[in-house]
PDB file of C-alpha atoms in Angstrom:
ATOM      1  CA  UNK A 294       4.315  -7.932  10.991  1.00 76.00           C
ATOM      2  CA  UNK A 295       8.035  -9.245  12.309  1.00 84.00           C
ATOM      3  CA  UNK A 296       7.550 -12.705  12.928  1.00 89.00           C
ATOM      4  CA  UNK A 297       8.449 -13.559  16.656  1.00 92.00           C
ATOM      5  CA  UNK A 298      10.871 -16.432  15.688  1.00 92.00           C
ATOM      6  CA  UNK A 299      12.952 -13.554  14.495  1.00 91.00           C
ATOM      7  CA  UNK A 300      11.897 -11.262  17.486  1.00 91.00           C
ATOM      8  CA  UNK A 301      13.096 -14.206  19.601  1.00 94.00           C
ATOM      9  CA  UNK A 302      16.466 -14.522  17.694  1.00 95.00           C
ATOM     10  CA  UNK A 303      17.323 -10.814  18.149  1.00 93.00           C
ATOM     11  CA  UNK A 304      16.456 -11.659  22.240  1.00 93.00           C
ATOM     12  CA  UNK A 305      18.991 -14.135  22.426  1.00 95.00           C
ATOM     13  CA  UNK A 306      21.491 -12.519  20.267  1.00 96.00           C
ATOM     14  CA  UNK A 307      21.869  -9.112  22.727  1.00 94.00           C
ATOM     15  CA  UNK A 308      21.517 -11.019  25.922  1.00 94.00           C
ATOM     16  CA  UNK A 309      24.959 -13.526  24.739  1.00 96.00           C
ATOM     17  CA  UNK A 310      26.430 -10.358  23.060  1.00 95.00           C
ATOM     18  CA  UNK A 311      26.157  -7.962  26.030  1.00 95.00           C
ATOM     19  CA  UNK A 312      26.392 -11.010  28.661  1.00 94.00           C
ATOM     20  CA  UNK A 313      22.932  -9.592  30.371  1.00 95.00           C
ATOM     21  CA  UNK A 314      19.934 -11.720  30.660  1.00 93.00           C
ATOM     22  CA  UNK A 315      17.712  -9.362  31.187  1.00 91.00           C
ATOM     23  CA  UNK A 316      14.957  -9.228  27.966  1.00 90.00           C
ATOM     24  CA  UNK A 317      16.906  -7.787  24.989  1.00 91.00           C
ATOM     25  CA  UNK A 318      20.517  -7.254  26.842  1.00 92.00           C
ATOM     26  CA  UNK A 319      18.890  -4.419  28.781  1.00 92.00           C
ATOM     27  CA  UNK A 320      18.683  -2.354  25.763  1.00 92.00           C
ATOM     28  CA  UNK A 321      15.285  -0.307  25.347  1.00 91.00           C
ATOM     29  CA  UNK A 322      13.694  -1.874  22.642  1.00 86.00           C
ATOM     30  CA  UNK A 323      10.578  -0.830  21.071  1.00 88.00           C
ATOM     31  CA  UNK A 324       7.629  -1.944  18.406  1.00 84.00           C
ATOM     32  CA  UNK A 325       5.645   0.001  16.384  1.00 83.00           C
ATOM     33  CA  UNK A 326       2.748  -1.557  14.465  1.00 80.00           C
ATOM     34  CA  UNK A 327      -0.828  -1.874  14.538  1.00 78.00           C
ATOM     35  CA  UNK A 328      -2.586  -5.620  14.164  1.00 74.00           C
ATOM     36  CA  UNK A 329      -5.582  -4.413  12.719  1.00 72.00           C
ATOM     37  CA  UNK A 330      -3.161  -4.628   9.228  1.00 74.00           C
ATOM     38  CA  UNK A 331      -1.413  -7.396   8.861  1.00 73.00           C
ATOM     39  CA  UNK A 332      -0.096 -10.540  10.737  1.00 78.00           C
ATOM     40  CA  UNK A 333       3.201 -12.412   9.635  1.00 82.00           C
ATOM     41  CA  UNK A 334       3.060 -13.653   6.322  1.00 81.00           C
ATOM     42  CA  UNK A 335       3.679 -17.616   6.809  1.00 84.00           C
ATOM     43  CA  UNK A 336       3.899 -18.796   2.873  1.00 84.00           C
ATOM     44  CA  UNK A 337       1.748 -21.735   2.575  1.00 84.00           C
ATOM     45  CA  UNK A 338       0.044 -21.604   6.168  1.00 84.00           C
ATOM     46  CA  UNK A 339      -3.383 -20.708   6.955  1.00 84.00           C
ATOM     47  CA  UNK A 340      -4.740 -18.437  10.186  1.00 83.00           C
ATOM     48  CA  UNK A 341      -3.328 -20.642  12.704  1.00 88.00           C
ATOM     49  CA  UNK A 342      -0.333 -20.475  12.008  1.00 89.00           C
ATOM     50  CA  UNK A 343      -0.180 -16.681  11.199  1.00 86.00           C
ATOM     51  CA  UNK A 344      -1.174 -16.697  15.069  1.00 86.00           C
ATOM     52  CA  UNK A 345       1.350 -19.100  15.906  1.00 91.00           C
ATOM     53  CA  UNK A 346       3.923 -16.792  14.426  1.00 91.00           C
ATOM     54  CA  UNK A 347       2.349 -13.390  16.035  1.00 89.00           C
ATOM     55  CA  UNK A 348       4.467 -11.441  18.515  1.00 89.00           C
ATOM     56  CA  UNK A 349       1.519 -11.894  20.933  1.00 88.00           C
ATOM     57  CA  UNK A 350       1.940 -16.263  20.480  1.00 91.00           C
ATOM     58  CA  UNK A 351       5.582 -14.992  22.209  1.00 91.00           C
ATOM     59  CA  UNK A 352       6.777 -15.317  25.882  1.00 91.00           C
ATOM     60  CA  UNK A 353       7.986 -11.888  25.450  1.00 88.00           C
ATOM     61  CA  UNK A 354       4.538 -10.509  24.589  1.00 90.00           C
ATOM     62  CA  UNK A 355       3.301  -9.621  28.635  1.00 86.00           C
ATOM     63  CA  UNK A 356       6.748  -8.168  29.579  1.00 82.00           C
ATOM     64  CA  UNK A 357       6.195  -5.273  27.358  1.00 87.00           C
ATOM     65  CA  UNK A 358       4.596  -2.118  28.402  1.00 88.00           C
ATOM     66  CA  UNK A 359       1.531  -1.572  25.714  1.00 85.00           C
ATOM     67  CA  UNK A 360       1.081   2.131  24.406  1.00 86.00           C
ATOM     68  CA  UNK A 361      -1.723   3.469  22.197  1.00 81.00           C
ATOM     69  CA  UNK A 362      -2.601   6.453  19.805  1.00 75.00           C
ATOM     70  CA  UNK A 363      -5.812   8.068  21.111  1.00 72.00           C
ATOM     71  CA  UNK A 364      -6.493  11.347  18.925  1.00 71.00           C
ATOM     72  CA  UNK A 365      -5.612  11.631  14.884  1.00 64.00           C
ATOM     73  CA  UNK A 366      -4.534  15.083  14.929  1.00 64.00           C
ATOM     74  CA  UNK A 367      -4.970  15.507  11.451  1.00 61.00           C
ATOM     75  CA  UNK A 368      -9.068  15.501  11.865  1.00 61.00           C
ATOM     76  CA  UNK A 369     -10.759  18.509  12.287  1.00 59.00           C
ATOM     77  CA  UNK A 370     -12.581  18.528  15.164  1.00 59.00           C
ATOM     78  CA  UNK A 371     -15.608  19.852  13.858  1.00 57.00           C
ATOM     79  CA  UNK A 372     -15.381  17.602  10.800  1.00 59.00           C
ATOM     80  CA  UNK A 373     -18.256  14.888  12.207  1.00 58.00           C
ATOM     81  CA  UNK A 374     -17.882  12.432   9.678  1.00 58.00           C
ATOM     82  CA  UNK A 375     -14.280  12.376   9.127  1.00 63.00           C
ATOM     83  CA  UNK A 376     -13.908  11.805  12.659  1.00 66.00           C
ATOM     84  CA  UNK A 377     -16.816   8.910  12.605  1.00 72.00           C
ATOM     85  CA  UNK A 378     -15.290   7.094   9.827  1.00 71.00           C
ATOM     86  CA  UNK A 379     -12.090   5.800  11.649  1.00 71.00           C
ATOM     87  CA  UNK A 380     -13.836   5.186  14.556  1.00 74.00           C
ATOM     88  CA  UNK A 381     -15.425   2.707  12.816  1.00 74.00           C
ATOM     89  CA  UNK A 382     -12.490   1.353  11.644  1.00 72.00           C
ATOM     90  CA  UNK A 383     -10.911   0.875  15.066  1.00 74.00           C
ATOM     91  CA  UNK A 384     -14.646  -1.165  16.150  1.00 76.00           C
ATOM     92  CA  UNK A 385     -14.074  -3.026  12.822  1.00 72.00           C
ATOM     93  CA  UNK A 386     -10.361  -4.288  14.295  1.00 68.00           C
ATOM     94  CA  UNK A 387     -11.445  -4.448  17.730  1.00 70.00           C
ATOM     95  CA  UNK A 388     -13.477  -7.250  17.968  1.00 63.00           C
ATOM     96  CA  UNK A 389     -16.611  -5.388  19.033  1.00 62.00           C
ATOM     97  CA  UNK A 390     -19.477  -7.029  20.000  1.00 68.00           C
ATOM     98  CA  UNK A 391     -22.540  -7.193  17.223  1.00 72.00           C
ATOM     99  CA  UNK A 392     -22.110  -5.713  13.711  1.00 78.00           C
ATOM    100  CA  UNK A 393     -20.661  -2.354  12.839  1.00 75.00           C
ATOM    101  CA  UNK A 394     -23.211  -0.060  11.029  1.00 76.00           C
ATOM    102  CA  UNK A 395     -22.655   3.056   9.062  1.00 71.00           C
ATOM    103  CA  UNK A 396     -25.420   5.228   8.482  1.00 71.00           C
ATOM    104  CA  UNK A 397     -27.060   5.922   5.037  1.00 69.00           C
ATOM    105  CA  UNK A 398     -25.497   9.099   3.720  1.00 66.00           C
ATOM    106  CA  UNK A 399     -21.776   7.911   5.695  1.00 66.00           C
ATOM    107  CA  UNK A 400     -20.414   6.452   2.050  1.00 69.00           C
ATOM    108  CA  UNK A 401     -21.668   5.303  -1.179  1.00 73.00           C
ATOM    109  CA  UNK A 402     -22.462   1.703  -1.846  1.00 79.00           C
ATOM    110  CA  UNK A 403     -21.956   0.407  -5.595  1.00 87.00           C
ATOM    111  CA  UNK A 404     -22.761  -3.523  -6.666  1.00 89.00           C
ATOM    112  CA  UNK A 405     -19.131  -3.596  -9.132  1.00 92.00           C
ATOM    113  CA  UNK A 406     -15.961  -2.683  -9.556  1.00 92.00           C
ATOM    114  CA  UNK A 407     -16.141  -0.816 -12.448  1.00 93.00           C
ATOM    115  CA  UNK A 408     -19.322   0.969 -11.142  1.00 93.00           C
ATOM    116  CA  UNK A 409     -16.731   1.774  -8.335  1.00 93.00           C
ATOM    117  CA  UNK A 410     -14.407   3.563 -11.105  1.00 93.00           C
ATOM    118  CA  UNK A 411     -17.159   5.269 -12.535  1.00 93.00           C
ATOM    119  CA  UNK A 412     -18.027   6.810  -9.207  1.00 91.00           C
ATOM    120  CA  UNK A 413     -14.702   8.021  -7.905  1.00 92.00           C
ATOM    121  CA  UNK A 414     -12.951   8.709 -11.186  1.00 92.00           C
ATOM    122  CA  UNK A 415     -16.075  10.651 -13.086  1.00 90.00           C
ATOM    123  CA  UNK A 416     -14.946  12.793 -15.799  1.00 90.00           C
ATOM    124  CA  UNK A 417     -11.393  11.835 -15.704  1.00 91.00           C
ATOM    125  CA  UNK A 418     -11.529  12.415 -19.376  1.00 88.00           C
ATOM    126  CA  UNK A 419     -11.713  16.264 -18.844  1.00 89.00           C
ATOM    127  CA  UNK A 420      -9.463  15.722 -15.691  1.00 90.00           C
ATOM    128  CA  UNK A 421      -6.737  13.861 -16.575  1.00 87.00           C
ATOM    129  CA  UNK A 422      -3.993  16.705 -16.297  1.00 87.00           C
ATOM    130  CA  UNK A 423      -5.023  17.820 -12.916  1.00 88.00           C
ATOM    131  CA  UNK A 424      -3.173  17.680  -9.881  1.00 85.00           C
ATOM    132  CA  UNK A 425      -5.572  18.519  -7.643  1.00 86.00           C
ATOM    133  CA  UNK A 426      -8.397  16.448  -9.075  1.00 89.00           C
ATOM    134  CA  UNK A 427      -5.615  12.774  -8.319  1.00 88.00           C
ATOM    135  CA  UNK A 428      -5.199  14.413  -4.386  1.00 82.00           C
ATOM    136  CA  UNK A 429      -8.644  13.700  -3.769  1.00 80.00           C
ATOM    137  CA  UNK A 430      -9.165  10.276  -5.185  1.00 87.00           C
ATOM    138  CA  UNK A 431      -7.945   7.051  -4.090  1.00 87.00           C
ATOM    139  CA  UNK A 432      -9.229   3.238  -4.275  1.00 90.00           C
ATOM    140  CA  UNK A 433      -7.625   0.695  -1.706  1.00 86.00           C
ATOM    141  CA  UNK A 434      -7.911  -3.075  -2.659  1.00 86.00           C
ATOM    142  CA  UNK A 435      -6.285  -5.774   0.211  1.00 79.00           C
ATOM    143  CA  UNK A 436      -4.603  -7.978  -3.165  1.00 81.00           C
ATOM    144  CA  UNK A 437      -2.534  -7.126  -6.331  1.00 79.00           C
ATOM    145  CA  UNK A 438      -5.253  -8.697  -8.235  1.00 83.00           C
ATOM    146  CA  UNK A 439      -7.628  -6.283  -6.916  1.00 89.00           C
ATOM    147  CA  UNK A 440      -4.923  -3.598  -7.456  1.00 88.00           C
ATOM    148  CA  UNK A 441      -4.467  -4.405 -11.302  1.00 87.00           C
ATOM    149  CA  UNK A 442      -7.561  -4.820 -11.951  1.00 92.00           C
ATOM    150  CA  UNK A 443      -8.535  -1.235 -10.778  1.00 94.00           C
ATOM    151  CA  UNK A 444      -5.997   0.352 -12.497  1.00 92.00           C
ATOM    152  CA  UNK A 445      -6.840  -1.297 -15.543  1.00 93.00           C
ATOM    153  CA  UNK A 446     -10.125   0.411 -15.579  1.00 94.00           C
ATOM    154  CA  UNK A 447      -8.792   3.527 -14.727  1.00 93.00           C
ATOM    155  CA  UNK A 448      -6.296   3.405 -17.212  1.00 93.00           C
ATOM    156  CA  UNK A 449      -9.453   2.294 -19.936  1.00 92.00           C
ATOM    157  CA  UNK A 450     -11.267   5.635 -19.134  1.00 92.00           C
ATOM    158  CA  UNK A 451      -8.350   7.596 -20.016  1.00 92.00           C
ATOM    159  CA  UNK A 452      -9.190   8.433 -23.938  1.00 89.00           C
ATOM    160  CA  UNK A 453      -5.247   9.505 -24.812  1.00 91.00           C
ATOM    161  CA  UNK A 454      -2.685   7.003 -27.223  1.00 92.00           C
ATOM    162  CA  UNK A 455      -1.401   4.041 -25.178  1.00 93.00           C
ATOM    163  CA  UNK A 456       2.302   3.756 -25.604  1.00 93.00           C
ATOM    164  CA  UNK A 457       3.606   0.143 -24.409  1.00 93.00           C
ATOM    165  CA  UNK A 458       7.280  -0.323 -23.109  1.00 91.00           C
ATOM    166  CA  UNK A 459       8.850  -3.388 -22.797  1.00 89.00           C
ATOM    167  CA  UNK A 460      11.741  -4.444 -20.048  1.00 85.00           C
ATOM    168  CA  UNK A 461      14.460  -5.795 -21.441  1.00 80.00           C
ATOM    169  CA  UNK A 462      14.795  -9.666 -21.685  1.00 76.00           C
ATOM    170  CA  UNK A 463      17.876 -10.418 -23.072  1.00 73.00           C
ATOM    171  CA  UNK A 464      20.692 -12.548 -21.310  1.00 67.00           C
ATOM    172  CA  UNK A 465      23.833 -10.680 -21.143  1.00 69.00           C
ATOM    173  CA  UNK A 466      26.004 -13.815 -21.071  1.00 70.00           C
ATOM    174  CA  UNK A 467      25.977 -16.345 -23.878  1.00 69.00           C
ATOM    175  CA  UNK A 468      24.741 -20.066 -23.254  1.00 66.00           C
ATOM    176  CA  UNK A 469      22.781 -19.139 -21.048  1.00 65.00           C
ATOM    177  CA  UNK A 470      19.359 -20.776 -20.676  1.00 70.00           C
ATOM    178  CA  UNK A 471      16.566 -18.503 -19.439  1.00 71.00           C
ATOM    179  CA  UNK A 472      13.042 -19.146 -20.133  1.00 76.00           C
ATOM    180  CA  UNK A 473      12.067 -15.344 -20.669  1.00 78.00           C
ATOM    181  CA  UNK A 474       8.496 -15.388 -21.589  1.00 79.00           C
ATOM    182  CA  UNK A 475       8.210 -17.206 -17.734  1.00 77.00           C
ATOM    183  CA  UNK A 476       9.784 -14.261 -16.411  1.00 77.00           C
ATOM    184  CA  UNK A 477       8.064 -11.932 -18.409  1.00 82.00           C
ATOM    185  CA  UNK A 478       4.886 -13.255 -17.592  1.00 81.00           C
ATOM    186  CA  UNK A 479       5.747 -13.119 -13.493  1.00 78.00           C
ATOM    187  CA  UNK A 480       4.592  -9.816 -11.362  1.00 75.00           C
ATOM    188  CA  UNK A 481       6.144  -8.180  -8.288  1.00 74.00           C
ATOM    189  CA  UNK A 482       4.814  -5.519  -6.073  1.00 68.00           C
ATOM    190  CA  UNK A 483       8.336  -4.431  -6.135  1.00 72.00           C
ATOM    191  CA  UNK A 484       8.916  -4.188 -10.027  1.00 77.00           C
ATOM    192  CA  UNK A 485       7.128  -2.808 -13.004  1.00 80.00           C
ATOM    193  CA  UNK A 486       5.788  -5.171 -14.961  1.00 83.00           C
ATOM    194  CA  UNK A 487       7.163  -6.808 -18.389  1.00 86.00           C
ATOM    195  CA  UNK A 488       4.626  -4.185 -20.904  1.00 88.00           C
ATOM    196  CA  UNK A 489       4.215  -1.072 -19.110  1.00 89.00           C
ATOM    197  CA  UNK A 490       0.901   0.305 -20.397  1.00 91.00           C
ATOM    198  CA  UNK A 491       0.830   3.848 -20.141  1.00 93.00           C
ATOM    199  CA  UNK A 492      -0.850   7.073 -21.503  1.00 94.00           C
ATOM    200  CA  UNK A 493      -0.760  11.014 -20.685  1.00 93.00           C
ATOM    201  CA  UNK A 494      -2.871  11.579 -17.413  1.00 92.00           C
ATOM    202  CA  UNK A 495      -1.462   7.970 -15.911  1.00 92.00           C
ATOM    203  CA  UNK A 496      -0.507   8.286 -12.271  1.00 91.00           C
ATOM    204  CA  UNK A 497       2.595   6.519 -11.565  1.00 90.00           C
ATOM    205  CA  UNK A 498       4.965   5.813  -8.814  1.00 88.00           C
ATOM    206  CA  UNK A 499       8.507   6.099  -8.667  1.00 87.00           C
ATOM    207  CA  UNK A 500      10.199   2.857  -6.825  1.00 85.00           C
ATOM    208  CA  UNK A 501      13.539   3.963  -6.806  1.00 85.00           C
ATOM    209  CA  UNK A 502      15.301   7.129  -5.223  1.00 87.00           C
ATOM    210  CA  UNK A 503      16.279   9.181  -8.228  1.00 85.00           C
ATOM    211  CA  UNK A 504      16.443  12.603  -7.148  1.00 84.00           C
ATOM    212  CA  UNK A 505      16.336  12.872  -3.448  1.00 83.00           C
ATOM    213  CA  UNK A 506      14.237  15.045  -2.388  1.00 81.00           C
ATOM    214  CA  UNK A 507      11.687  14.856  -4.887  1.00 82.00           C
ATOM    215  CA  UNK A 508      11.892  12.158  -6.956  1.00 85.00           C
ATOM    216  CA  UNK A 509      11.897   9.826  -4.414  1.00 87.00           C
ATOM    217  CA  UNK A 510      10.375   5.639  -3.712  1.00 86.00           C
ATOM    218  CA  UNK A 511       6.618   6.480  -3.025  1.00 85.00           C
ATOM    219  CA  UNK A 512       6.366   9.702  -5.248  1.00 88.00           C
ATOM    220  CA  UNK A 513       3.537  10.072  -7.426  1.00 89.00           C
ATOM    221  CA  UNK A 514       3.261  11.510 -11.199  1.00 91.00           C
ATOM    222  CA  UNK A 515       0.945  12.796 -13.935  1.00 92.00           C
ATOM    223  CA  UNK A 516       2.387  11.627 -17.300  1.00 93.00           C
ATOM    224  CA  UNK A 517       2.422  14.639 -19.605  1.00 92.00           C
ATOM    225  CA  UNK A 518       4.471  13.151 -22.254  1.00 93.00           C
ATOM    226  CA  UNK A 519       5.998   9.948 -23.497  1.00 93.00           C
ATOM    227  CA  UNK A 520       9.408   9.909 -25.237  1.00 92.00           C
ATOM    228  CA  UNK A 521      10.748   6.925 -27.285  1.00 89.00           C
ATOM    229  CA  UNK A 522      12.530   5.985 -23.741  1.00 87.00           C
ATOM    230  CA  UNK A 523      11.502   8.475 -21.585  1.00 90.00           C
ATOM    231  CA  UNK A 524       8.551   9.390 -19.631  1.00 90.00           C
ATOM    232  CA  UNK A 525       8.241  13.010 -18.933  1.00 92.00           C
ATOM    233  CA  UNK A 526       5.770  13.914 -15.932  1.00 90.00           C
ATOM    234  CA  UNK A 527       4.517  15.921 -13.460  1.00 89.00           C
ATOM    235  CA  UNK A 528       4.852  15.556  -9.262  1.00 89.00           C
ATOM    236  CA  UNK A 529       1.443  14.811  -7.801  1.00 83.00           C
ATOM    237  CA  UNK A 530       1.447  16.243  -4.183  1.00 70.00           C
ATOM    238  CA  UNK A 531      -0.791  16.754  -1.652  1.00 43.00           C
ATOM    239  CA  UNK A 532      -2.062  20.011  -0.702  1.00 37.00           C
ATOM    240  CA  UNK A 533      -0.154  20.148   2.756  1.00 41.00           C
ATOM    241  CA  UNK A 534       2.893  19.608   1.511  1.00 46.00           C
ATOM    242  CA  UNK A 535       2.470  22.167  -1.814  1.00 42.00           C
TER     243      UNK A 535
END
């Protein structure tokens, strides 16, 4: 994903700072990434120049020694179609000759969205306080969009009260001119939004370390309650890490 404009700048940097010219000062210096996910973002530019931009566009790119990940030790060897479904990922990203077929009973094919939902969230009315019922489900979508619009769905089936809490949009210092219903109306994948919809049984994430270890940036929880300015829930792990 690091663009290699800034690759290049880090290059120059170590070589004046540690008076070597050999690539990176002579300091080991590795990359970890995969480009079957994303290339660098270029804001306004199209697939050119995301390619322009790539590590692999850089002089830098054959003077490093390539290594790959061969076996997913988390598959179970015996476990057929697990194991056949990221193979087919990897022929998806590798530029494979000819299409990539899955066979019949490999996945379920649905013609919406919302028929999508119905499919991997059936009877999340009865289900709603259930840990282990969350661990098994998950949709992926590659936009926000796609991402709100799911949840939105999700968050329809769900048959509890919707409580709706606002962020606060008041200027702290007087005179000063802020537009708020612009800001209020602007999303982040970083920030909750301005009305945060939410009802008993909604998964959430925390995006802020409050409680190291557990209540931690990435953790997941089942709302049980909901306070006048306080959500009460439950921590939604996996069954490895129970």
């Amino acid at each position: 994903m690091a663009n290699k404009n800034t690759l290049t700048a880090l290059d120059i940097t170590l070589r004046d700072v540690l008076e070597n010219e050999k690539f990176m000062g002579g300091k080991v210096f590795v990359c970890a990434g995969d480009f079957r996910q994303i290339l660098p973002v270029i804001r306004g530019g199209g697939k050119n120049e995301e390619l322009e931009h790539c590590i692999k566009s850089s002089y830098m790119w054959n003077d490093l020694t390539k290594l790959e990940l061969t076996e997913n030790a988390r598959l179970k060897k015996d476990d057929t179609k697990n194991i056949l479904f990221p193979q087919k990922l990897l022929q998806l990203g590798s530029q494979s000759e000819g299409p990539v077929e899955f066979d019949e009973d490999f996945d379920v094919r649905v013609k919406s969205r919302q028929e999508l939902v119905d499919k991997v969230y059936d009877d999340i009315e009865n289900n709603h306080l259930n840990a282990s019922y969350f661990e098994k489900r998950a949709i992926v979508s590659p936009t926000n969009d796609g991402v709100d619009n799911i949840n939105q769905m999700i968050h329809e089936k769900l048959k509890e009260k919707e409580v709706v809490y606002n962020s606060v949009d008041v200027a702290v210092e007087e005179g000063t001119d802020i537009q708020t219903s612009v800001f209020n109306a602007m999303t982040s994948p970083s920030l909750p939004p301005h009305q945060l919809r939410v009802k008993v049984g909604s998964v959430l994430m925390i995006i802020r370390n409050i409680c190291p270890p557990k209540l931690c940036n990435g953790t997941r929880i089942i709302v049980t309650n909901l306070k006048k300015n306080v959500l009460v829930g439950k921590i939604l792990v996996t069954a490895e890490s129970k």
